[in-house]
PDB file of C-alpha atoms and ligand atoms in Angstrom:
ATOM      1  CA  MET A   1     178.238  10.847 -39.235  1.00  0.00           C
ATOM      2  CA  THR A   2     181.619   9.484 -38.171  1.00  0.00           C
ATOM      3  CA  PHE A   3     182.210   5.894 -37.082  1.00  0.00           C
ATOM      4  CA  LYS A   4     182.860   7.170 -33.564  1.00  0.00           C
ATOM      5  CA  GLN A   5     179.446   8.878 -33.497  1.00  0.00           C
ATOM      6  CA  ARG A   6     177.779   5.713 -34.829  1.00  0.00           C
ATOM      7  CA  LYS A   7     179.517   3.680 -32.157  1.00  0.00           C
ATOM      8  CA  ALA A   8     178.267   6.076 -29.465  1.00  0.00           C
ATOM      9  CA  MET A   9     174.752   5.669 -30.842  1.00  0.00           C
ATOM     10  CA  VAL A  10     174.954   1.862 -30.629  1.00  0.00           C
ATOM     11  CA  GLN A  11     176.211   2.207 -27.050  1.00  0.00           C
ATOM     12  CA  ALA A  12     173.268   4.490 -26.252  1.00  0.00           C
ATOM     13  CA  TYR A  13     170.886   1.886 -27.710  1.00  0.00           C
ATOM     14  CA  ARG A  14     172.461  -0.852 -25.563  1.00  0.00           C
ATOM     15  CA  HIS A  15     172.293   1.434 -22.543  1.00  0.00           C
ATOM     16  CA  MET A  16     168.579   1.943 -23.244  1.00  0.00           C
ATOM     17  CA  ILE A  17     167.989  -1.819 -23.164  1.00  0.00           C
ATOM     18  CA  GLU A  18     170.281  -2.444 -20.183  1.00  0.00           C
ATOM     19  CA  THR A  19     168.523   0.195 -18.082  1.00  0.00           C
ATOM     20  CA  GLY A  20     165.190  -1.506 -18.650  1.00  0.00           C
ATOM     21  CA  LEU A  21     163.661   0.959 -21.109  1.00  0.00           C
ATOM     22  CA  GLY A  22     163.222  -1.706 -23.769  1.00  0.00           C
ATOM     23  CA  THR A  23     163.762  -5.397 -24.379  1.00  0.00           C
ATOM     24  CA  GLY A  24     165.471  -7.295 -27.214  1.00  0.00           C
ATOM     25  CA  SER A  25     164.862  -5.317 -30.373  1.00  0.00           C
ATOM     26  CA  SER A  26     161.911  -3.268 -29.049  1.00  0.00           C
ATOM     27  CA  GLY A  27     162.473   0.448 -28.913  1.00  0.00           C
ATOM     28  CA  ASN A  28     164.397   2.590 -31.344  1.00  0.00           C
ATOM     29  CA  LEU A  29     166.426   5.748 -31.372  1.00  0.00           C
ATOM     30  CA  SER A  30     167.602   8.301 -33.869  1.00  0.00           C
ATOM     31  CA  GLN A  31     169.644  11.433 -34.322  1.00  0.00           C
ATOM     32  CA  ARG A  32     169.191  14.326 -36.722  1.00  0.00           C
ATOM     33  CA  THR A  33     171.857  14.613 -39.445  1.00  0.00           C
ATOM     34  CA  ASP A  34     172.528  17.144 -42.223  1.00  0.00           C
ATOM     35  CA  ALA A  35     170.847  14.780 -44.704  1.00  0.00           C
ATOM     36  CA  GLY A  36     167.903  13.877 -42.480  1.00  0.00           C
ATOM     37  CA  MET A  37     168.433  11.356 -39.724  1.00  0.00           C
ATOM     38  CA  ILE A  38     170.247   8.227 -38.682  1.00  0.00           C
ATOM     39  CA  ILE A  39     168.074   5.576 -37.029  1.00  0.00           C
ATOM     40  CA  THR A  40     168.314   2.056 -35.641  1.00  0.00           C
ATOM     41  CA  PRO A  41     167.433  -0.676 -38.173  1.00  0.00           C
ATOM     42  CA  THR A  42     164.364  -2.868 -37.820  1.00  0.00           C
ATOM     43  CA  GLY A  43     164.624  -6.265 -36.143  1.00  0.00           C
ATOM     44  CA  ILE A  44     168.239  -6.235 -34.976  1.00  0.00           C
ATOM     45  CA  PRO A  45     168.669  -6.630 -31.203  1.00  0.00           C
ATOM     46  CA  ALA A  46     170.853  -4.064 -29.445  1.00  0.00           C
ATOM     47  CA  ALA A  47     173.256  -6.800 -28.332  1.00  0.00           C
ATOM     48  CA  THR A  48     174.252  -7.657 -31.913  1.00  0.00           C
ATOM     49  CA  LEU A  49     173.834  -4.267 -33.597  1.00  0.00           C
ATOM     50  CA  GLU A  50     176.945  -2.987 -35.397  1.00  0.00           C
ATOM     51  CA  PRO A  51     177.626   0.742 -35.909  1.00  0.00           C
ATOM     52  CA  SER A  52     177.631   0.216 -39.705  1.00  0.00           C
ATOM     53  CA  GLN A  53     174.052  -1.145 -39.524  1.00  0.00           C
ATOM     54  CA  LEU A  54     172.535   2.164 -38.387  1.00  0.00           C
ATOM     55  CA  VAL A  55     170.378   3.480 -41.207  1.00  0.00           C
ATOM     56  CA  SER A  56     171.007   6.856 -42.785  1.00  0.00           C
ATOM     57  CA  MET A  57     167.916   8.324 -44.486  1.00  0.00           C
ATOM     58  CA  THR A  58     166.117  11.517 -45.419  1.00  0.00           C
ATOM     59  CA  LEU A  59     163.111  12.763 -43.460  1.00  0.00           C
ATOM     60  CA  GLU A  60     161.029  11.909 -46.533  1.00  0.00           C
ATOM     61  CA  GLY A  61     161.923   8.236 -46.184  1.00  0.00           C
ATOM     62  CA  VAL A  62     164.619   7.840 -48.818  1.00  0.00           C
ATOM     63  CA  VAL A  63     167.111   5.287 -47.521  1.00  0.00           C
ATOM     64  CA  GLY A  64     170.735   5.375 -48.679  1.00  0.00           C
ATOM     65  CA  GLU A  65     171.997   2.696 -51.074  1.00  0.00           C
ATOM     66  CA  GLY A  66     173.011  -0.565 -49.400  1.00  0.00           C
ATOM     67  CA  GLU A  67     171.412   0.412 -46.113  1.00  0.00           C
ATOM     68  CA  LEU A  68     169.275  -1.955 -44.027  1.00  0.00           C
ATOM     69  CA  LEU A  69     165.567  -1.299 -43.516  1.00  0.00           C
ATOM     70  CA  PRO A  70     165.011   1.426 -40.914  1.00  0.00           C
ATOM     71  CA  SER A  71     162.981   0.983 -37.737  1.00  0.00           C
ATOM     72  CA  SER A  72     159.294   0.511 -38.550  1.00  0.00           C
ATOM     73  CA  GLU A  73     158.701   3.721 -36.545  1.00  0.00           C
ATOM     74  CA  TRP A  74     160.821   5.899 -38.857  1.00  0.00           C
ATOM     75  CA  HIS A  75     157.761   8.013 -39.728  1.00  0.00           C
ATOM     76  CA  LEU A  76     157.401   8.952 -36.087  1.00  0.00           C
ATOM     77  CA  HIS A  77     161.038  10.103 -35.825  1.00  0.00           C
ATOM     78  CA  ALA A  78     161.034  11.915 -39.184  1.00  0.00           C
ATOM     79  CA  GLU A  79     157.805  13.827 -38.586  1.00  0.00           C
ATOM     80  CA  ILE A  80     158.889  15.031 -35.143  1.00  0.00           C
ATOM     81  CA  TYR A  81     162.223  16.292 -36.587  1.00  0.00           C
ATOM     82  CA  ALA A  82     160.321  18.064 -39.364  1.00  0.00           C
ATOM     83  CA  ALA A  83     157.971  19.729 -36.880  1.00  0.00           C
ATOM     84  CA  ARG A  84     160.498  20.601 -34.170  1.00  0.00           C
ATOM     85  CA  PRO A  85     163.841  22.085 -35.331  1.00  0.00           C
ATOM     86  CA  ASP A  86     164.982  22.279 -31.670  1.00  0.00           C
ATOM     87  CA  ILE A  87     164.964  18.478 -31.328  1.00  0.00           C
ATOM     88  CA  ASN A  88     168.078  16.596 -32.480  1.00  0.00           C
ATOM     89  CA  ALA A  89     167.590  13.160 -30.940  1.00  0.00           C
ATOM     90  CA  LEU A  90     164.660  10.866 -30.175  1.00  0.00           C
ATOM     91  CA  VAL A  91     164.157   7.737 -28.109  1.00  0.00           C
ATOM     92  CA  HIS A  92     161.042   5.582 -28.488  1.00  0.00           C
ATOM     93  CA  CYS A  93     160.449   2.654 -26.153  1.00  0.00           C
ATOM     94  CA  HIS A  94     157.835   0.522 -24.430  1.00  0.00           C
ATOM     95  CA  SER A  95     159.159   1.006 -20.902  1.00  0.00           C
ATOM     96  CA  ARG A  96     156.816  -0.673 -18.438  1.00  0.00           C
ATOM     97  CA  TYR A  97     155.318   2.121 -16.325  1.00  0.00           C
ATOM     98  CA  ALA A  98     155.067   4.696 -19.101  1.00  0.00           C
ATOM     99  CA  THR A  99     153.286   2.010 -21.136  1.00  0.00           C
ATOM    100  CA  ILE A 100     150.929   1.188 -18.250  1.00  0.00           C
ATOM    101  CA  LEU A 101     149.816   4.836 -18.153  1.00  0.00           C
ATOM    102  CA  ALA A 102     149.568   4.904 -21.951  1.00  0.00           C
ATOM    103  CA  CYS A 103     147.366   1.794 -21.899  1.00  0.00           C
ATOM    104  CA  ALA A 104     145.147   3.357 -19.230  1.00  0.00           C
ATOM    105  CA  HIS A 105     144.980   6.553 -21.356  1.00  0.00           C
ATOM    106  CA  LYS A 106     146.367   8.608 -18.478  1.00  0.00           C
ATOM    107  CA  PRO A 107     148.611  11.573 -19.289  1.00  0.00           C
ATOM    108  CA  LEU A 108     151.410  12.052 -16.738  1.00  0.00           C
ATOM    109  CA  PRO A 109     150.743  15.074 -14.476  1.00  0.00           C
ATOM    110  CA  ALA A 110     153.181  17.125 -12.356  1.00  0.00           C
ATOM    111  CA  ILE A 111     153.172  14.596  -9.555  1.00  0.00           C
ATOM    112  CA  HIS A 112     156.882  15.308  -8.929  1.00  0.00           C
ATOM    113  CA  TYR A 113     158.872  18.431  -9.755  1.00  0.00           C
ATOM    114  CA  MET A 114     161.334  16.500 -11.964  1.00  0.00           C
ATOM    115  CA  ILE A 115     158.688  16.588 -14.698  1.00  0.00           C
ATOM    116  CA  VAL A 116     160.404  19.911 -15.455  1.00  0.00           C
ATOM    117  CA  VAL A 117     162.876  18.008 -17.683  1.00  0.00           C
ATOM    118  CA  SER A 118     160.025  17.239 -20.076  1.00  0.00           C
ATOM    119  CA  GLY A 119     159.504  20.963 -20.736  1.00  0.00           C
ATOM    120  CA  VAL A 120     155.790  20.755 -19.862  1.00  0.00           C
ATOM    121  CA  ASP A 121     153.672  20.489 -16.702  1.00  0.00           C
ATOM    122  CA  GLU A 122     151.845  17.467 -18.024  1.00  0.00           C
ATOM    123  CA  ILE A 123     153.279  14.866 -20.384  1.00  0.00           C
ATOM    124  CA  PRO A 124     150.521  14.427 -22.969  1.00  0.00           C
ATOM    125  CA  LEU A 125     148.997  11.263 -24.343  1.00  0.00           C
ATOM    126  CA  ALA A 126     149.071  10.964 -28.136  1.00  0.00           C
ATOM    127  CA  ALA A 127     145.883   9.419 -29.535  1.00  0.00           C
ATOM    128  CA  TYR A 128     146.082   5.772 -30.563  1.00  0.00           C
ATOM    129  CA  ALA A 129     147.058   4.816 -34.106  1.00  0.00           C
ATOM    130  CA  THR A 130     148.521   1.577 -35.474  1.00  0.00           C
ATOM    131  CA  PHE A 131     152.275   1.204 -34.886  1.00  0.00           C
ATOM    132  CA  GLY A 132     154.537   2.156 -37.765  1.00  0.00           C
ATOM    133  CA  THR A 133     151.947   4.295 -39.568  1.00  0.00           C
ATOM    134  CA  ALA A 134     152.006   7.904 -40.694  1.00  0.00           C
ATOM    135  CA  GLY A 135     148.864   8.235 -38.563  1.00  0.00           C
ATOM    136  CA  LEU A 136     150.834   7.441 -35.421  1.00  0.00           C
ATOM    137  CA  ALA A 137     153.499   9.959 -36.487  1.00  0.00           C
ATOM    138  CA  ALA A 138     150.829  12.660 -36.921  1.00  0.00           C
ATOM    139  CA  SER A 139     149.389  11.830 -33.531  1.00  0.00           C
ATOM    140  CA  ALA A 140     152.825  12.127 -31.880  1.00  0.00           C
ATOM    141  CA  VAL A 141     153.526  15.425 -33.672  1.00  0.00           C
ATOM    142  CA  SER A 142     150.314  16.864 -32.167  1.00  0.00           C
ATOM    143  CA  ALA A 143     151.506  15.796 -28.723  1.00  0.00           C
ATOM    144  CA  PHE A 144     154.886  17.444 -29.400  1.00  0.00           C
ATOM    145  CA  ALA A 145     153.286  20.779 -30.342  1.00  0.00           C
ATOM    146  CA  GLY A 146     154.845  23.524 -28.220  1.00  0.00           C
ATOM    147  CA  SER A 147     157.989  22.954 -26.202  1.00  0.00           C
ATOM    148  CA  GLY A 148     157.378  19.505 -24.726  1.00  0.00           C
ATOM    149  CA  MET A 149     160.185  16.951 -24.884  1.00  0.00           C
ATOM    150  CA  ALA A 150     158.137  13.806 -24.214  1.00  0.00           C
ATOM    151  CA  CYS A 151     154.781  12.159 -24.824  1.00  0.00           C
ATOM    152  CA  LEU A 152     153.002   8.913 -24.145  1.00  0.00           C
ATOM    153  CA  LEU A 153     151.595   6.959 -27.098  1.00  0.00           C
ATOM    154  CA  ALA A 154     148.189   5.479 -26.273  1.00  0.00           C
ATOM    155  CA  ASN A 155     148.260   1.663 -25.899  1.00  0.00           C
ATOM    156  CA  HIS A 156     151.881   1.656 -27.018  1.00  0.00           C
ATOM    157  CA  GLY A 157     154.728   3.384 -25.101  1.00  0.00           C
ATOM    158  CA  GLN A 158     156.615   6.652 -24.847  1.00  0.00           C
ATOM    159  CA  VAL A 159     158.685   9.038 -26.986  1.00  0.00           C
ATOM    160  CA  ALA A 160     161.412  11.227 -25.465  1.00  0.00           C
ATOM    161  CA  ALA A 161     163.393  14.007 -27.134  1.00  0.00           C
ATOM    162  CA  GLY A 162     166.605  15.883 -26.518  1.00  0.00           C
ATOM    163  CA  VAL A 163     168.998  18.398 -27.968  1.00  0.00           C
ATOM    164  CA  ASP A 164     171.330  15.389 -28.143  1.00  0.00           C
ATOM    165  CA  LEU A 165     171.057  11.633 -27.661  1.00  0.00           C
ATOM    166  CA  ALA A 166     172.262  11.668 -24.040  1.00  0.00           C
ATOM    167  CA  GLY A 167     169.578  14.255 -23.258  1.00  0.00           C
ATOM    168  CA  ALA A 168     166.843  12.217 -24.966  1.00  0.00           C
ATOM    169  CA  LEU A 169     167.875   9.101 -23.026  1.00  0.00           C
ATOM    170  CA  ARG A 170     167.817  10.994 -19.724  1.00  0.00           C
ATOM    171  CA  VAL A 171     164.314  12.293 -20.511  1.00  0.00           C
ATOM    172  CA  ALA A 172     163.142   8.750 -21.376  1.00  0.00           C
ATOM    173  CA  GLN A 173     164.539   7.463 -18.077  1.00  0.00           C
ATOM    174  CA  GLU A 174     162.937  10.316 -16.137  1.00  0.00           C
ATOM    175  CA  VAL A 175     159.558   9.745 -17.827  1.00  0.00           C
ATOM    176  CA  GLU A 176     159.735   6.072 -16.852  1.00  0.00           C
ATOM    177  CA  GLU A 177     160.625   6.925 -13.237  1.00  0.00           C
ATOM    178  CA  LEU A 178     157.853   9.542 -12.993  1.00  0.00           C
ATOM    179  CA  ALA A 179     155.373   7.086 -14.508  1.00  0.00           C
ATOM    180  CA  ALA A 180     156.348   4.493 -11.878  1.00  0.00           C
ATOM    181  CA  ILE A 181     155.876   7.070  -9.105  1.00  0.00           C
ATOM    182  CA  TYR A 182     152.501   8.136 -10.480  1.00  0.00           C
ATOM    183  CA  TYR A 183     151.440   4.493 -10.806  1.00  0.00           C
ATOM    184  CA  GLY A 184     152.372   3.998  -7.130  1.00  0.00           C
ATOM    185  CA  CYS A 185     150.437   7.105  -6.107  1.00  0.00           C
ATOM    186  CA  LEU A 186     147.362   5.904  -7.973  1.00  0.00           C
ATOM    187  CA  ALA A 187     147.694   2.542  -6.223  1.00  0.00           C
ATOM    188  CA  ILE A 188     147.465   4.153  -2.761  1.00  0.00           C
ATOM    189  CA  GLY A 189     144.539   6.394  -3.540  1.00  0.00           C
ATOM    190  CA  GLY A 190     145.941   9.123  -5.751  1.00  0.00           C
ATOM    191  CA  GLY A 191     148.569  11.843  -5.497  1.00  0.00           C
ATOM    192  CA  GLU A 192     148.767  15.598  -5.200  1.00  0.00           C
ATOM    193  CA  VAL A 193     149.591  17.330  -8.472  1.00  0.00           C
ATOM    194  CA  LEU A 194     151.870  20.399  -8.232  1.00  0.00           C
ATOM    195  CA  SER A 195     150.202  23.699  -9.154  1.00  0.00           C
ATOM    196  CA  ALA A 196     151.162  25.719 -12.241  1.00  0.00           C
ATOM    197  CA  ASP A 197     152.719  28.314  -9.876  1.00  0.00           C
ATOM    198  CA  ALA A 198     154.816  25.681  -8.127  1.00  0.00           C
ATOM    199  CA  MET A 199     156.029  24.365 -11.474  1.00  0.00           C
ATOM    200  CA  ALA A 200     156.844  27.906 -12.660  1.00  0.00           C
ATOM    201  CA  GLU A 201     159.134  28.256  -9.634  1.00  0.00           C
ATOM    202  CA  VAL A 202     160.786  24.930 -10.415  1.00  0.00           C
ATOM    203  CA  ARG A 203     161.412  26.036 -14.002  1.00  0.00           C
ATOM    204  CA  GLU A 204     162.967  29.260 -12.731  1.00  0.00           C
ATOM    205  CA  ALA A 205     165.201  27.364 -10.305  1.00  0.00           C
ATOM    206  CA  PHE A 206     166.326  25.003 -13.075  1.00  0.00           C
ATOM    207  CA  ALA A 207     166.957  27.901 -15.463  1.00  0.00           C
ATOM    208  CA  GLY A 208     169.119  29.553 -12.806  1.00  0.00           C
ATOM    209  CA  TYR A 209     171.113  26.426 -12.237  1.00  0.00           C
ATOM    210  CA  GLY A 210     173.665  27.299 -14.898  1.00  0.00           C
ATOM    211  CA  GLN A 211     174.249  24.350 -17.159  1.00  0.00           C
ATOM    212  CA  GLN A 212     170.686  23.145 -17.046  1.00  0.00           C
ATOM    213  CA  ARG A 213     168.844  22.976 -20.341  1.00  0.00           C
ATOM    214  CA  GLN A 214     165.742  21.374 -21.720  1.00  0.00           C
ATOM    215  CA  GLY A 215     166.197  17.721 -22.485  1.00  0.00           C
ATOM    216  CA  ASP A 216     168.804  17.449 -19.745  1.00  0.00           C
ATOM    217  CA  SER A 217     167.573  15.905 -16.537  1.00  0.00           C
ATOM    218  CA  THR A 218     170.522  16.601 -14.253  1.00  0.00           C
ATOM    219  CA  ASP A 219     168.869  17.184 -10.889  1.00  0.00           C
ATOM    220  CA  PRO A 220     170.068  20.469  -9.331  1.00  0.00           C
ATOM    221  CA  ARG A 221     169.591  19.277  -5.745  1.00  0.00           C
TER     222      ARG A 221
HETATM  223 ZN1   ZN K 301     156.832   1.078 -30.391  1.00  0.00          ZN
END
């Protein structure tokens, strides 16, 4: 990965924090590479992260010589890349509303048509496992079975995927917004979930929109 690409990744990480998806050094992101993946290091806040500090490693966990320690959630990133060849970038964060749903063990239903960017009609909840473990990675991989581009992690946060990093970030932001809307609906007595037929029409409309693709949340309105 070139320095320019590393720099773009650091900017994406800062953008993630600045847009409220994470705080300080919470949250992590990665991109697939020929050798495996490149991922944010553990314990370094976005504000002070340098492009050279991003960690290059294999999906089996072998870290390059002289590299820092990778994010404690590297298993999660690596296992999803191994299971889903269509995913090239991942964002994991503890954004507030997605985390509220995850703590209440509520998957995110099709309360709004923009859930289409997640590739599924309901964003699933991955079963709880301790942070940083292979168990949590396995749980997330189950939730990413099929074509979904996002999941909630029980009592933890959310994971969003994309064909590229910009796409993964947009999905993470959309998941957070949808979670906030669903939270609001629940607070005033519930909400009406769109039918499978209605969502099929939305998918068709998005597919016909030209440059639209999964993992890209550009609203066609
Ligand atoms: Zn986490």
